[in-house]
Structure formats: structure tokens, C-alpha cells
Coordinates of C-alpha atoms in Angstrom, one line a residue:
Chain A
M28 CA 123.5 118.5 46.9
A29 CA 124.4 114.9 47.4
I30 CA 127.2 115.8 49.7
R31 CA 124.8 118.0 51.7
A32 CA 122.4 115.2 52.1
K33 CA 125.2 113.0 53.3
Y34 CA 126.2 115.6 55.9
L35 CA 122.7 115.9 56.9
L36 CA 122.4 112.2 57.4
I37 CA 125.7 112.1 59.5
F38 CA 124.4 114.9 61.7
L39 CA 121.1 113.1 62.1
F40 CA 122.9 109.9 63.2
L41 CA 125.2 111.9 65.5
G42 CA 122.1 113.6 67.0
V43 CA 120.4 110.2 67.6
F44 CA 123.6 108.8 69.2
L45 CA 124.3 111.8 71.4
S46 CA 120.7 112.1 72.6
G47 CA 121.0 108.4 73.6
C48 CA 124.1 109.3 75.7
F49 CA 122.3 112.2 77.4
T50 CA 119.1 110.2 78.3
E51 CA 121.3 107.5 79.7
R52 CA 122.9 110.1 81.9
G53 CA 119.6 111.2 83.1
Q54 CA 118.7 107.7 84.3
E55 CA 122.0 107.1 85.9
G56 CA 120.8 108.4 89.3
A57 CA 117.8 106.1 89.2
L58 CA 120.0 103.1 88.3
L59 CA 122.5 103.9 91.0
Y60 CA 119.7 104.4 93.6
G61 CA 118.1 101.1 92.6
R62 CA 121.3 99.3 92.9
H63 CA 122.8 100.7 96.1
C64 CA 120.0 102.3 98.1
A65 CA 116.5 100.9 97.2
S66 CA 116.8 97.5 98.9
C67 CA 116.8 99.2 102.3
H68 CA 115.2 102.7 101.7
L69 CA 112.9 101.1 99.1
E70 CA 112.1 102.5 95.6
N71 CA 109.8 105.2 96.9
G72 CA 112.3 106.3 99.6
E73 CA 109.9 105.7 102.5
G74 CA 112.2 103.2 104.3
L75 CA 111.0 100.6 106.8
R76 CA 108.7 101.9 109.6
G77 CA 110.9 102.6 112.7
V78 CA 113.9 100.6 111.3
I79 CA 115.1 102.2 108.1
P80 CA 114.7 106.0 108.0
P81 CA 112.8 107.6 105.2
L82 CA 114.5 109.7 102.5
V83 CA 111.3 111.5 101.6
K84 CA 111.4 115.1 102.9
S85 CA 114.0 114.0 105.4
D86 CA 115.2 116.7 107.7
Y87 CA 118.3 114.6 108.4
V88 CA 119.3 114.7 104.7
E89 CA 118.7 118.4 104.6
K90 CA 120.8 119.1 107.8
N91 CA 123.6 117.0 106.5
R92 CA 123.6 118.3 103.0
D93 CA 127.2 119.3 103.2
I94 CA 128.5 115.8 104.2
L95 CA 126.0 113.6 102.3
A96 CA 128.6 112.3 99.9
C97 CA 130.8 111.4 102.8
L98 CA 127.9 109.6 104.6
L99 CA 127.2 107.6 101.4
R100 CA 130.9 106.6 101.1
K101 CA 131.6 105.9 104.8
G102 CA 128.2 104.8 106.1
I103 CA 126.5 105.8 109.4
T104 CA 126.6 104.0 112.8
G105 CA 124.8 104.9 116.0
P106 CA 121.4 106.5 116.6
I107 CA 120.2 109.3 114.4
M108 CA 117.0 111.4 114.5
V109 CA 115.0 111.7 111.3
N110 CA 111.8 113.7 111.1
G111 CA 111.3 113.4 114.9
R112 CA 111.9 109.7 115.1
Q113 CA 115.0 107.9 116.3
Y114 CA 116.6 105.2 114.1
N115 CA 119.5 103.0 115.0
Q116 CA 120.3 100.7 112.2
P117 CA 123.9 100.9 110.8
M118 CA 124.1 102.0 107.2
P119 CA 126.9 100.4 105.3
G120 CA 129.1 102.8 103.3
N121 CA 130.2 102.3 99.8
A122 CA 133.7 103.5 99.2
K123 CA 133.6 102.6 95.5
L124 CA 131.1 105.2 94.5
S125 CA 132.8 107.8 92.3
E126 CA 132.2 111.5 92.6
A127 CA 130.0 111.4 89.6
D128 CA 128.0 108.5 91.1
L129 CA 127.5 110.4 94.4
T130 CA 126.4 113.5 92.5
N131 CA 123.9 111.5 90.5
I132 CA 122.5 109.7 93.6
I133 CA 122.1 112.9 95.6
N134 CA 120.4 114.7 92.7
Y135 CA 118.1 111.7 92.2
M136 CA 117.1 112.0 95.9
Q137 CA 116.6 115.7 95.4
K138 CA 114.4 115.2 92.4
E139 CA 112.3 112.2 93.8
F140 CA 112.2 112.8 97.5
K141 CA 112.7 116.6 97.8
S142 CA 115.5 116.3 100.2
P143 CA 118.0 117.9 100.0
A144 CA 116.0 120.8 98.9
R145 CA 118.6 122.1 96.4
R146 CA 120.5 120.1 93.8
V147 CA 124.2 119.5 94.3
S148 CA 126.9 120.2 91.7
F149 CA 129.7 117.9 90.7
G150 CA 132.3 120.5 91.9
E151 CA 130.6 120.7 95.2
I152 CA 130.7 117.0 95.7
R153 CA 134.4 116.9 94.6
E154 CA 135.2 119.5 97.3
Q155 CA 133.1 117.6 99.8
V156 CA 134.8 114.2 99.5
K157 CA 138.2 115.9 99.8
N158 CA 137.3 117.2 103.2
C159 CA 135.3 114.2 104.6
P160 CA 135.4 114.2 108.4
Chain B
M19 CA 72.3 88.5 58.8
K20 CA 73.9 85.1 59.3
N21 CA 77.1 86.8 60.4
T22 CA 75.3 89.1 62.8
L23 CA 73.6 86.1 64.4
L24 CA 76.9 84.3 64.6
A25 CA 78.6 87.3 66.2
L26 CA 75.7 87.7 68.6
G27 CA 75.9 84.0 69.6
L28 CA 79.6 84.2 70.1
G29 CA 79.2 87.3 72.2
V30 CA 76.7 85.6 74.4
V31 CA 78.9 82.6 74.8
L32 CA 81.9 84.7 75.7
A33 CA 79.9 86.9 78.1
T34 CA 78.5 83.9 80.0
A35 CA 81.9 82.2 79.9
C36 CA 83.4 85.2 81.7
T37 CA 80.6 85.9 84.1
S38 CA 79.9 82.3 85.1
A39 CA 79.8 81.8 88.9
P40 CA 83.4 81.5 90.2
E41 CA 84.0 77.9 91.3
N42 CA 85.0 77.3 94.9
K43 CA 88.7 78.0 94.5
Q44 CA 91.0 75.7 96.2
L45 CA 94.7 76.1 97.0
P46 CA 97.0 73.3 96.0
I47 CA 98.8 71.3 98.7
L48 CA 102.5 71.6 98.0
G49 CA 105.3 69.2 98.6
P50 CA 105.8 65.4 98.3
R51 CA 103.1 63.0 99.3
E52 CA 103.1 59.4 100.3
P53 CA 100.5 56.8 100.2
K54 CA 99.6 55.3 103.6
V55 CA 98.0 51.9 103.4
T56 CA 95.9 50.7 106.4
T57 CA 93.7 47.7 106.6
V58 CA 90.1 48.3 107.5
D59 CA 87.9 45.2 107.9
G60 CA 90.4 43.1 106.1
K61 CA 90.5 45.4 103.1
P62 CA 93.5 47.7 102.4
T63 CA 92.6 51.4 102.1
V64 CA 94.9 54.0 100.9
D65 CA 95.3 57.4 102.5
T66 CA 97.5 60.2 101.2
L67 CA 100.0 61.6 103.7
Y68 CA 100.8 65.2 102.8
H69 CA 104.1 67.0 103.5
S70 CA 103.7 69.0 106.7
I71 CA 105.7 71.2 109.0
P72 CA 107.0 69.1 111.9
D73 CA 106.7 70.2 115.6
F74 CA 109.0 73.0 116.5
A75 CA 109.9 75.3 119.4
F76 CA 111.5 78.7 119.1
L77 CA 111.7 81.8 121.3
D78 CA 109.9 85.0 120.2
Q79 CA 110.5 88.7 121.0
D80 CA 108.7 88.3 124.3
S81 CA 110.8 85.3 125.4
Q82 CA 107.7 83.1 124.9
M83 CA 108.2 79.7 123.5
V84 CA 106.4 79.4 120.2
T85 CA 105.5 75.9 119.1
Q86 CA 103.0 74.0 117.0
Q87 CA 100.5 74.7 119.8
T88 CA 100.8 78.5 119.1
V89 CA 99.6 78.0 115.5
A90 CA 97.0 75.3 116.3
N91 CA 93.8 76.0 114.5
K92 CA 95.4 78.9 112.7
I93 CA 96.8 79.6 109.3
Y94 CA 100.2 81.2 109.2
V95 CA 102.7 82.9 107.0
A96 CA 106.4 82.0 107.5
D97 CA 109.5 83.8 106.3
F98 CA 113.2 83.8 107.0
F99 CA 115.2 87.0 107.5
F100 CA 117.7 88.6 109.9
T101 CA 117.5 92.1 111.4
S102 CA 120.9 93.3 110.2
C103 CA 120.2 92.2 106.6
P104 CA 121.3 94.7 104.1
S105 CA 119.8 93.1 101.0
I106 CA 116.1 92.1 100.6
C107 CA 114.9 92.0 104.2
P108 CA 113.6 95.6 104.5
K109 CA 111.5 95.1 101.4
M110 CA 110.2 91.8 102.7
K111 CA 109.4 93.3 106.0
S112 CA 107.6 96.3 104.5
Q113 CA 105.5 93.8 102.5
L114 CA 104.8 91.5 105.5
L115 CA 103.7 94.7 107.4
R116 CA 100.9 95.0 104.9
V117 CA 99.8 91.5 105.7
Y118 CA 100.1 92.2 109.4
E119 CA 98.0 95.4 109.1
K120 CA 95.3 93.5 107.4
Y121 CA 95.2 90.5 109.8
K122 CA 96.4 91.8 113.1
D123 CA 93.0 91.5 114.7
N124 CA 92.2 88.1 113.2
P125 CA 92.7 85.4 115.8
R126 CA 93.0 82.8 113.1
V127 CA 96.1 84.3 111.5
T128 CA 99.7 84.3 112.7
L129 CA 103.0 85.4 111.2
L130 CA 106.2 83.7 112.0
S131 CA 109.5 85.5 111.0
H132 CA 112.4 83.2 111.6
S133 CA 115.8 84.8 112.1
I134 CA 118.6 82.9 110.3
D135 CA 121.2 84.9 112.3
P136 CA 120.0 83.9 115.8
T137 CA 123.5 84.6 117.3
H138 CA 123.0 88.3 116.6
D139 CA 119.2 88.3 116.7
T140 CA 118.7 87.6 120.4
V141 CA 115.3 88.0 122.1
A142 CA 116.4 91.6 123.0
V143 CA 117.3 92.5 119.4
L144 CA 114.1 91.0 118.1
R145 CA 112.2 92.8 120.8
D146 CA 113.7 96.1 119.7
Y147 CA 113.0 95.4 116.1
A148 CA 109.3 94.4 116.7
D149 CA 108.9 97.5 118.8
R150 CA 110.3 99.7 116.1
L151 CA 107.9 98.2 113.6
G152 CA 105.1 98.7 116.1
V153 CA 104.1 95.0 116.0
K154 CA 102.3 93.0 118.7
S155 CA 103.7 89.6 119.5
N156 CA 100.4 87.7 119.6
T157 CA 100.0 88.1 115.8
W158 CA 103.6 88.4 114.6
H159 CA 106.3 86.4 116.2
F160 CA 109.9 87.0 115.5
L161 CA 111.7 83.8 116.2
T162 CA 115.2 82.9 117.4
G163 CA 116.7 79.6 118.4
D164 CA 119.3 77.1 117.3
R165 CA 120.7 78.3 114.0
D166 CA 121.0 74.9 112.4
T167 CA 117.5 73.9 113.4
I168 CA 116.1 77.1 111.9
L169 CA 118.1 76.7 108.6
D170 CA 117.0 73.0 108.5
M171 CA 113.4 74.0 108.9
A172 CA 113.8 76.5 106.0
Q173 CA 115.4 74.0 103.6
K174 CA 113.8 70.7 104.4
Y175 CA 110.3 71.7 105.4
Y176 CA 109.5 75.1 104.0
F177 CA 111.5 74.4 100.8
T178 CA 113.1 77.8 100.8
S179 CA 116.8 78.5 100.7
A180 CA 118.6 79.9 103.7
M181 CA 122.3 79.3 104.4
V182 CA 125.5 80.8 105.7
D183 CA 127.5 82.5 102.9
K184 CA 130.3 84.7 103.8
T185 CA 130.6 86.1 100.3
V186 CA 127.2 87.9 100.2
P187 CA 126.5 91.2 102.1
G188 CA 125.4 90.4 105.6
G189 CA 126.8 86.8 105.6
F190 CA 123.7 84.9 104.8
E191 CA 122.1 83.8 101.5
H192 CA 118.4 83.4 101.7
S193 CA 115.3 83.7 99.5
G194 CA 112.7 86.3 100.1
A195 CA 109.9 83.8 100.1
F196 CA 106.7 83.9 102.1
L197 CA 105.2 80.5 102.8
L198 CA 101.5 80.0 103.5
V199 CA 100.7 77.2 105.9
D200 CA 97.2 75.8 106.7
E201 CA 95.7 74.6 109.9
Q202 CA 97.1 71.1 109.4
R203 CA 100.6 72.6 108.9
R204 CA 100.6 71.8 105.2
L205 CA 102.2 74.2 102.7
R206 CA 99.6 75.8 100.6
G207 CA 101.4 78.6 98.8
H208 CA 104.8 80.1 98.1
Y209 CA 105.2 83.8 97.3
D210 CA 107.9 86.3 96.5
G211 CA 108.0 88.5 99.6
T212 CA 109.8 91.3 97.7
N213 CA 107.1 91.6 95.1
A214 CA 104.0 93.7 96.0
E215 CA 101.8 91.9 93.5
D216 CA 102.8 88.5 94.7
V217 CA 102.0 89.6 98.2
D218 CA 98.5 90.8 97.0
K219 CA 98.1 87.2 95.7
L220 CA 99.1 85.9 99.1
M221 CA 96.4 87.9 100.8
R222 CA 93.8 86.7 98.3
D223 CA 94.9 83.1 98.9
M224 CA 94.7 83.6 102.7
E225 CA 91.1 84.5 102.2
V226 CA 90.5 81.3 100.2
L227 CA 92.3 79.3 103.0
L228 CA 90.3 81.0 105.7
A229 CA 87.1 80.1 103.9
E230 CA 88.1 76.5 103.3
K231 CA 86.0 73.8 105.0
K232 CA 87.9 71.7 107.5

């Protein structure tokens, strides 16, 4: 009985620790977005009127779903059209973002800003960065 | 019974304490001050000289010269930024846009955004930036000029940091401060331009300043 109780305790502890891990994972996208994206696109993803394009329901994000990870790593220069408006402010790329980081950031955008419309998988991103233009 | 009375009394005191008429709120005058002694009728009288923003001349997005004359009889908000800034500027600008939207039709209010990267931020670049924000130059001036003069203004007179630093993204280190300046060009408030609540306070303080008797 005593042994059982001990096991139970260990399981309980493990459970607590592991759940800690998972919730940390869940917030990873928010942390990364805050660190790398929010100073320009702002916390709520609305950007800066006319200067920094919005990420909320962005048709540009949706259209470029298959190269989003590449854009985040390499940046964007030159004019782009977002939701019917032209923007021309270079976006610096961040080559240090890992495939997991990129997946987390894009899925955070998906969850918060509804673009892209569908989530991305880690495997998808891994393939994507291999074939960056 | 005694206790009830006591509680009632306390309640009344507290209620009146909280609802008493708000005093005429005054904003502090920031910066160092000096006594100025003048002799009037053989008697020395002491006046206080407050720190104030000196005369200046910068070009805005419409190639107009903006000077102390531009802000004469107005209160203004000053900040320091650059258009290609990848760090705090978009946040500052989205906050200053809120101030602009509230005061754009008030002839007694002006906004001065000084570029600390005037080599890149020419009149044409500032023009494009202001157009994109949808901002009119008679309320919100984006200023360019000699870089050292602008950096000096920031450090020595607006008491905010702005300097060249090649190690930070964008190449300039600067604070996200908004400075509130009164009609006599004295500093009356200092706010964090990246913080929405602090910018709310700025707008409340602008009301106080606009209501101030000259």
C-alpha cells in the first residue's frame, strides 16, 4: 500500500511537471511573436496605418502561405499589396528562427489573426525552408 | 450603537473625502531652474527662470521651415524617431496617431516628430511617411535637419536619449518618450510613447494644459 502511494505521488509530480512543459509550449508562439514581430506589427497584429501592413485577416499572408517561413527568415523588400493597400517598408528577416520557432509563430498568427486560414505542421515548415526561393 | 455611529461618521468622512471638488490641477514645470535677480526701485527682486526649449529651425514633410514661430501660442508634443526604425517606432507612431486623431482640428495643438536619422529621412521620405499615415502637416510636422542639432535638442533640452549606436537594430538608440511642451516652451510632462495608458495620461494632461490660465 505504501509503495502504491509512493508511485501515485511520483505520477502526480510527473503529471504536474509535464503539464508545465506543455503549457509552456502553448505560449511559445505568443512569446516569439512578442519578441520578433510585435514591435512593428503590434500586439494585436493591426500594424501601423499605411506603413506596416496588418496581419489580421491578411490576404497577403494567405496567398503566401506556402512561403511564409521563408519570408520570416529572409525578410521582404519592395512594395507589396495587403488587403487592397500598398505597403513599401522593408521587413528584416531573421535567419536564426528554427523550424519549430517558425511553426509556432505561424500557428500563433493563425490562431490570433485568422491568417493563414489553416494551421501549418512542423513537417510542412521543414519542407518549406528546404525549398526557399 | 456607538459603533454604528462611528462607522456612519467614518463613512461620511470617507465619502466626502472622495467626492470633494477636484482642485484645479496643475502640471509641474520640469527641468532645472535658476533664480534671476533684478533690481526694481533699488530693491532686489527674484524671478525664477525655468528650463525652456530654445529657438529652432527644421524642415518638415512639406519643405516648410518649422521654428519656434510655428508653435507660438500652442502647446505641443515632441518625440524622436526614424522612419526605418525596426524597434519601438511603429508602436510610438500608432500611439501618437491617437493623439493626432483627437487634436487634429485643434489650432492650439501641434505635434513635432523629429527624425534622428535625417540623412535617410529626407523631406521626400517624410512626405511619403506622413501621406501613408494620412496626416496633415499643419498639425503634425515630421522634422528633418542637421543630425547633431536634432540629437542635441533631444538630449540637452527635451531630456530624452537619442544617439547613434551601430550595435542596435536600425543603428540608433533612442527612448520612446513623448514630451509635452507648453506655450512658453517649458517642459510639462514626460510619457512613455509605447504605453497606451501613459498616452491616455498625456491626453488628460493636455486638457489640463489647454485649460491653464496664461
